[in-house]
Short mmCIF file of C-alpha atoms and ligand atoms in Angstrom, two decimals:
data_model
loop_
_atom_site.label_atom_id
_atom_site.label_comp_id
_atom_site.label_asym_id
_atom_site.label_seq_id
_atom_site.Cartn_x
_atom_site.Cartn_y
_atom_site.Cartn_z
CA MET A 1 0.00 0.00 0.00
CA ARG A 2 1.27 3.48 -0.91
CA PHE A 3 0.07 6.59 0.89
CA LEU A 4 -0.01 10.23 -0.06
CA ILE A 5 0.53 11.97 3.29
CA ILE A 6 -0.41 15.63 3.48
CA SER A 7 -0.87 18.21 6.22
CA ASP A 8 -1.68 21.89 6.73
CA ILE A 9 -3.41 22.47 3.40
CA HIS A 10 -4.83 25.69 4.85
CA ALA A 11 -7.33 26.37 2.08
CA ASN A 12 -4.66 26.75 -0.59
CA LEU A 13 -6.22 25.16 -3.65
CA GLU A 14 -3.41 26.00 -6.08
CA ALA A 15 -0.88 24.27 -3.82
CA LEU A 16 -3.17 21.26 -3.34
CA ASP A 17 -3.71 20.91 -7.11
CA ALA A 18 0.05 21.03 -7.70
CA VAL A 19 0.64 18.31 -5.10
CA LEU A 20 -2.04 16.10 -6.61
CA SER A 21 -0.70 16.34 -10.14
CA ASP A 22 2.89 15.85 -8.98
CA ALA A 23 1.91 12.77 -6.94
CA GLU A 24 -0.41 11.30 -9.55
CA GLY A 25 -0.09 7.53 -9.97
CA GLN A 26 2.20 7.19 -6.95
CA TYR A 27 -0.30 6.40 -4.19
CA ASP A 28 -3.36 4.30 -3.32
CA GLN A 29 -4.75 6.29 -0.39
CA ILE A 30 -4.64 9.86 0.90
CA VAL A 31 -4.12 10.62 4.58
CA CYS A 32 -4.26 14.14 6.05
CA CYS A 33 -2.82 15.35 9.38
CA GLY A 34 -5.12 18.34 9.82
CA ASP A 35 -5.45 22.10 9.32
CA LEU A 36 -7.54 21.87 6.20
CA VAL A 37 -8.60 25.50 6.42
CA GLY A 38 -7.50 28.88 7.77
CA TYR A 39 -5.15 31.53 6.28
CA ASN A 40 -5.82 31.03 2.56
CA PRO A 41 -8.77 31.78 0.25
CA ASP A 42 -10.37 28.43 -0.75
CA PRO A 43 -11.76 26.76 2.39
CA ALA A 44 -15.00 25.48 0.85
CA ALA A 45 -13.31 23.86 -2.16
CA VAL A 46 -10.61 22.27 0.01
CA LEU A 47 -13.18 20.81 2.42
CA GLU A 48 -15.21 19.41 -0.43
CA TRP A 49 -12.10 17.76 -1.86
CA THR A 50 -10.97 16.39 1.52
CA GLY A 51 -14.37 14.90 2.28
CA LYS A 52 -14.36 13.06 -1.04
CA HIS A 53 -10.78 11.90 -1.38
CA CYS A 54 -9.08 11.39 1.98
CA THR A 55 -9.26 7.96 3.63
CA ALA A 56 -8.25 9.37 7.02
CA VAL A 57 -8.28 12.97 8.26
CA ILE A 58 -7.76 14.41 11.72
CA ARG A 59 -8.45 17.91 12.95
CA GLY A 60 -5.91 20.69 13.35
CA ASN A 61 -6.02 23.69 15.66
CA HIS A 62 -7.41 25.95 12.91
CA ASP A 63 -10.12 23.41 12.07
CA LYS A 64 -11.11 23.35 15.75
CA ALA A 65 -11.15 27.12 16.15
CA ILE A 66 -13.08 27.72 12.94
CA ALA A 67 -15.62 25.01 13.84
CA GLY A 68 -16.10 26.60 17.26
CA VAL A 69 -14.62 23.63 19.18
CA ASP A 70 -11.87 25.93 20.49
CA SER A 71 -11.79 29.64 21.15
CA LEU A 72 -10.23 32.02 18.62
CA GLU A 73 -8.63 34.06 21.40
CA TRP A 74 -5.35 32.08 21.22
CA PHE A 75 -4.80 33.15 17.62
CA ASN A 76 -2.79 36.19 16.55
CA PRO A 77 -4.82 38.98 14.87
CA VAL A 78 -4.05 37.81 11.31
CA ALA A 79 -5.04 34.20 12.04
CA GLN A 80 -8.17 35.47 13.80
CA ALA A 81 -9.17 37.63 10.84
CA SER A 82 -8.74 34.72 8.45
CA ALA A 83 -10.60 32.34 10.79
CA ARG A 84 -13.60 34.71 10.97
CA TRP A 85 -13.55 35.17 7.20
CA THR A 86 -13.39 31.35 6.76
CA GLN A 87 -16.40 30.82 9.03
CA GLN A 88 -18.45 33.04 6.71
CA GLN A 89 -17.40 31.07 3.62
CA LEU A 90 -18.51 27.67 4.91
CA SER A 91 -21.95 26.09 4.80
CA GLY A 92 -23.58 24.60 7.90
CA ASP A 93 -22.70 21.12 6.62
CA GLN A 94 -19.07 22.08 6.12
CA LEU A 95 -18.82 23.52 9.62
CA THR A 96 -20.33 20.30 10.97
CA TYR A 97 -17.83 18.25 8.97
CA LEU A 98 -14.99 20.29 10.51
CA LYS A 99 -16.45 19.96 13.99
CA ASN A 100 -16.73 16.17 13.67
CA LEU A 101 -13.21 15.54 12.44
CA ASP A 102 -11.35 12.95 14.51
CA LYS A 103 -8.93 14.04 17.17
CA GLY A 104 -5.43 12.62 16.74
CA PRO A 105 -3.60 10.39 17.31
CA LEU A 106 -5.45 8.09 14.95
CA THR A 107 -4.11 4.71 13.83
CA VAL A 108 -4.22 4.10 10.07
CA GLU A 109 -3.02 0.80 8.59
CA GLY A 110 -0.36 0.23 11.26
CA PHE A 111 0.94 3.80 11.61
CA GLU A 112 -0.27 6.81 13.56
CA ILE A 113 -1.27 10.29 12.48
CA VAL A 114 -1.47 13.31 14.75
CA HIS A 115 -1.65 17.07 14.15
CA GLY A 116 0.87 18.17 16.79
CA ALA A 117 2.32 15.85 19.44
CA PRO A 118 0.82 12.44 20.32
CA PHE A 119 0.35 13.58 23.92
CA ASP A 120 -1.19 16.93 22.93
CA GLU A 121 -2.57 17.67 19.47
CA ASP A 122 -1.82 21.40 19.91
CA GLU A 123 1.84 21.00 20.93
CA TYR A 124 4.56 21.77 18.34
CA VAL A 125 7.07 18.98 17.78
CA VAL A 126 10.12 21.08 16.95
CA THR A 127 12.61 20.52 19.77
CA ALA A 128 14.46 17.37 20.81
CA ASP A 129 12.70 17.42 24.20
CA VAL A 130 9.21 17.44 22.73
CA ALA A 131 10.27 14.85 20.15
CA ALA A 132 11.52 12.52 22.92
CA GLU A 133 8.27 12.97 24.84
CA SER A 134 6.38 12.26 21.61
CA PHE A 135 8.21 8.99 20.95
CA ALA A 136 7.37 7.87 24.49
CA ALA A 137 3.68 8.47 23.75
CA LEU A 138 3.56 6.62 20.41
CA HIS A 139 2.05 3.16 20.01
CA ARG A 140 3.53 2.45 16.59
CA MET A 141 7.00 2.70 15.07
CA VAL A 142 5.93 5.26 12.49
CA ALA A 143 3.84 8.39 12.95
CA PHE A 144 3.09 11.34 10.72
CA PHE A 145 2.38 14.80 12.08
CA GLY A 146 2.01 18.43 11.02
CA HIS A 147 1.30 21.73 12.81
CA SER A 148 4.85 23.20 12.59
CA HIS A 149 4.73 23.43 8.78
CA LEU A 150 8.35 22.18 8.75
CA GLN A 151 9.03 19.20 6.52
CA GLY A 152 11.19 16.50 8.10
CA GLY A 153 10.84 15.34 11.68
CA PHE A 154 12.72 13.05 14.04
CA PHE A 155 13.85 9.46 14.53
CA GLU A 156 14.73 7.56 17.67
CA LYS A 157 16.90 4.46 17.71
CA GLY A 158 17.40 3.08 21.19
CA ARG A 159 18.32 6.21 23.10
CA ARG A 160 19.65 8.10 20.12
CA LEU A 161 17.44 10.87 18.84
CA GLY A 162 18.12 12.49 15.49
CA GLN A 163 16.64 14.84 12.97
CA ILE A 164 15.47 13.67 9.55
CA GLY A 165 17.15 15.21 6.46
CA ARG A 166 15.45 17.45 3.93
CA VAL A 167 14.84 18.13 0.27
CA ARG A 168 17.52 20.44 -1.16
CA ALA A 169 16.40 23.67 -2.82
CA ALA A 170 17.26 22.55 -6.34
CA GLU A 171 15.75 19.08 -5.99
CA PRO A 172 12.21 17.71 -5.87
CA GLU A 173 12.80 14.82 -3.49
CA TYR A 174 14.58 13.42 -0.47
CA ALA A 175 14.08 9.67 -0.02
CA MET A 176 14.56 7.87 3.29
CA GLU A 177 14.54 4.15 3.89
CA LEU A 178 12.96 3.14 7.20
CA ASP A 179 14.94 0.95 9.56
CA PRO A 180 12.68 -1.60 11.32
CA ASP A 181 14.31 -0.95 14.73
CA THR A 182 13.91 2.81 14.60
CA MET A 183 10.90 4.95 15.50
CA TYR A 184 9.92 7.83 13.27
CA MET A 185 7.93 11.03 13.72
CA ILE A 186 7.59 12.29 10.15
CA ASN A 187 6.29 15.68 9.08
CA PRO A 188 5.25 15.79 5.41
CA GLY A 189 5.50 19.59 5.57
CA SER A 190 2.72 22.00 4.75
CA VAL A 191 0.86 21.92 1.46
CA GLY A 192 -0.56 25.41 1.72
CA GLN A 193 1.79 27.50 3.87
CA PRO A 194 5.34 26.09 4.15
CA ARG A 195 7.47 27.74 6.86
CA ASP A 196 10.86 26.13 6.32
CA GLY A 197 12.14 28.74 3.89
CA ASP A 198 11.20 26.68 0.83
CA PRO A 199 8.03 28.16 -0.73
CA ARG A 200 7.24 24.98 -2.68
CA ALA A 201 4.25 22.90 -1.55
CA ALA A 202 5.36 19.95 0.58
CA TYR A 203 4.13 16.38 0.88
CA VAL A 204 5.23 12.79 1.47
CA ILE A 205 4.75 9.53 -0.38
CA TYR A 206 4.96 6.61 2.06
CA GLU A 207 5.54 3.27 0.37
CA LYS A 208 4.79 1.12 3.36
CA ASP A 209 5.70 -2.29 1.96
CA MET A 210 8.98 -0.93 0.58
CA ARG A 211 9.69 0.85 3.91
CA LEU A 212 10.33 4.00 1.95
CA VAL A 213 9.40 7.60 2.72
CA ARG A 214 9.80 10.15 -0.06
CA PHE A 215 9.68 13.81 0.97
CA ARG A 216 8.68 15.92 -2.02
CA ARG A 217 8.40 19.60 -2.97
CA VAL A 218 6.53 21.06 -5.90
CA GLU A 219 6.14 24.58 -7.24
CA TYR A 220 2.70 26.11 -7.64
CA PRO A 221 1.40 29.47 -8.92
CA ILE A 222 1.77 31.46 -5.68
CA GLU A 223 0.78 34.69 -7.53
CA ALA A 224 -2.68 33.21 -8.19
CA THR A 225 -3.24 32.37 -4.51
CA CYS A 226 -1.93 35.80 -3.57
CA ARG A 227 -4.37 37.55 -5.90
CA LYS A 228 -7.29 35.59 -4.42
CA ILE A 229 -6.13 36.51 -0.89
CA ARG A 230 -6.21 40.16 -1.88
CA SER A 231 -9.58 40.09 -3.57
CA ALA A 232 -11.10 38.20 -0.62
CA GLY A 233 -10.00 41.06 1.63
CA LEU A 234 -7.77 38.77 3.70
CA PRO A 235 -4.62 40.34 5.25
CA ASP A 236 -1.93 40.97 2.60
CA VAL A 237 0.75 39.42 4.75
CA LEU A 238 -0.85 36.00 4.21
CA GLY A 239 -0.02 36.21 0.52
CA LEU A 240 3.43 37.71 0.97
CA ARG A 241 4.61 35.03 3.37
CA LEU A 242 3.87 32.33 0.76
CA PHE A 243 6.60 33.72 -1.52
CA HIS A 244 9.17 33.31 1.24
CA GLY A 245 7.97 30.00 2.61
CA GLN A 246 7.55 31.54 6.04
ZN1 ZN B 301 -1.27 24.66 10.39
#
C-alpha cells in the first residue's frame, strides 16, 4: 500500500492541485494530518475535496477554532481575521464536517497520524525534548504529524534521537529508507503555507511495503493564490509570506 501523506493544506487550492498532479499515480490512499482550512482563500473547495478523497483525516487547531470547538482568542490577529472570514465562507454542513473531524492520534493501517504531538494535538514537535516525549507516547513505530509546517521530523533508535534530512532547494525529493528498529515522527511539511524557507508545496509519499518515505516539494502558482487573498479582503501578509515559505 502506498500513501499520499499531506498536512496543513490551509485552504490553498493551487498548492493542493500542484501536489495532486505531482503525486499522480504514486499512491493508493490519501491521509491528512489536519489544518484543512484557515489563512488562505479556498476553504469550501478544500473541504469538499478532503471529504471526497481522503481515507483518514484528523483535525488541526485551525479546524477546531473555525468550527467553534476551540476559542479564537489564542490566535494572533491575522489568524483570527482569516478564521472569521473562513467561518463566513462555509456552509452549515461544512462547519459540521470540521467539527466532527477525529482528534489525533489516529491509527491508520499500522501507523499513527497526529496534528501536533501524540500527547497533545496542539503542541509543536520542533525541539528534541518534545520529540523525545512524543516517541514515548507513540504506540507504533511510524507516525506522521504536522502543525509546525516544517518538513522532516525526528527518529529515535534506542536512546539516540536524530533529525530527519530534507529536500535540497534545487531538488524535488529526499528519499529515506525506514529501519525496522527505529521509531519515526515524520512531518510531510505544509501543502498550503510552508514555513521552512522553501516556498514549494510539501508532501510525502509513504511506500509502506517498501519501507520507503519520499519527501517531495513542488512549485505552484503562488501569484494566483496571492491575488485571491487580496480580492477576498484577507490580510496581505498572508499572501506575501507564501513567496518566502515563512
Ligand atoms: Zn497549520
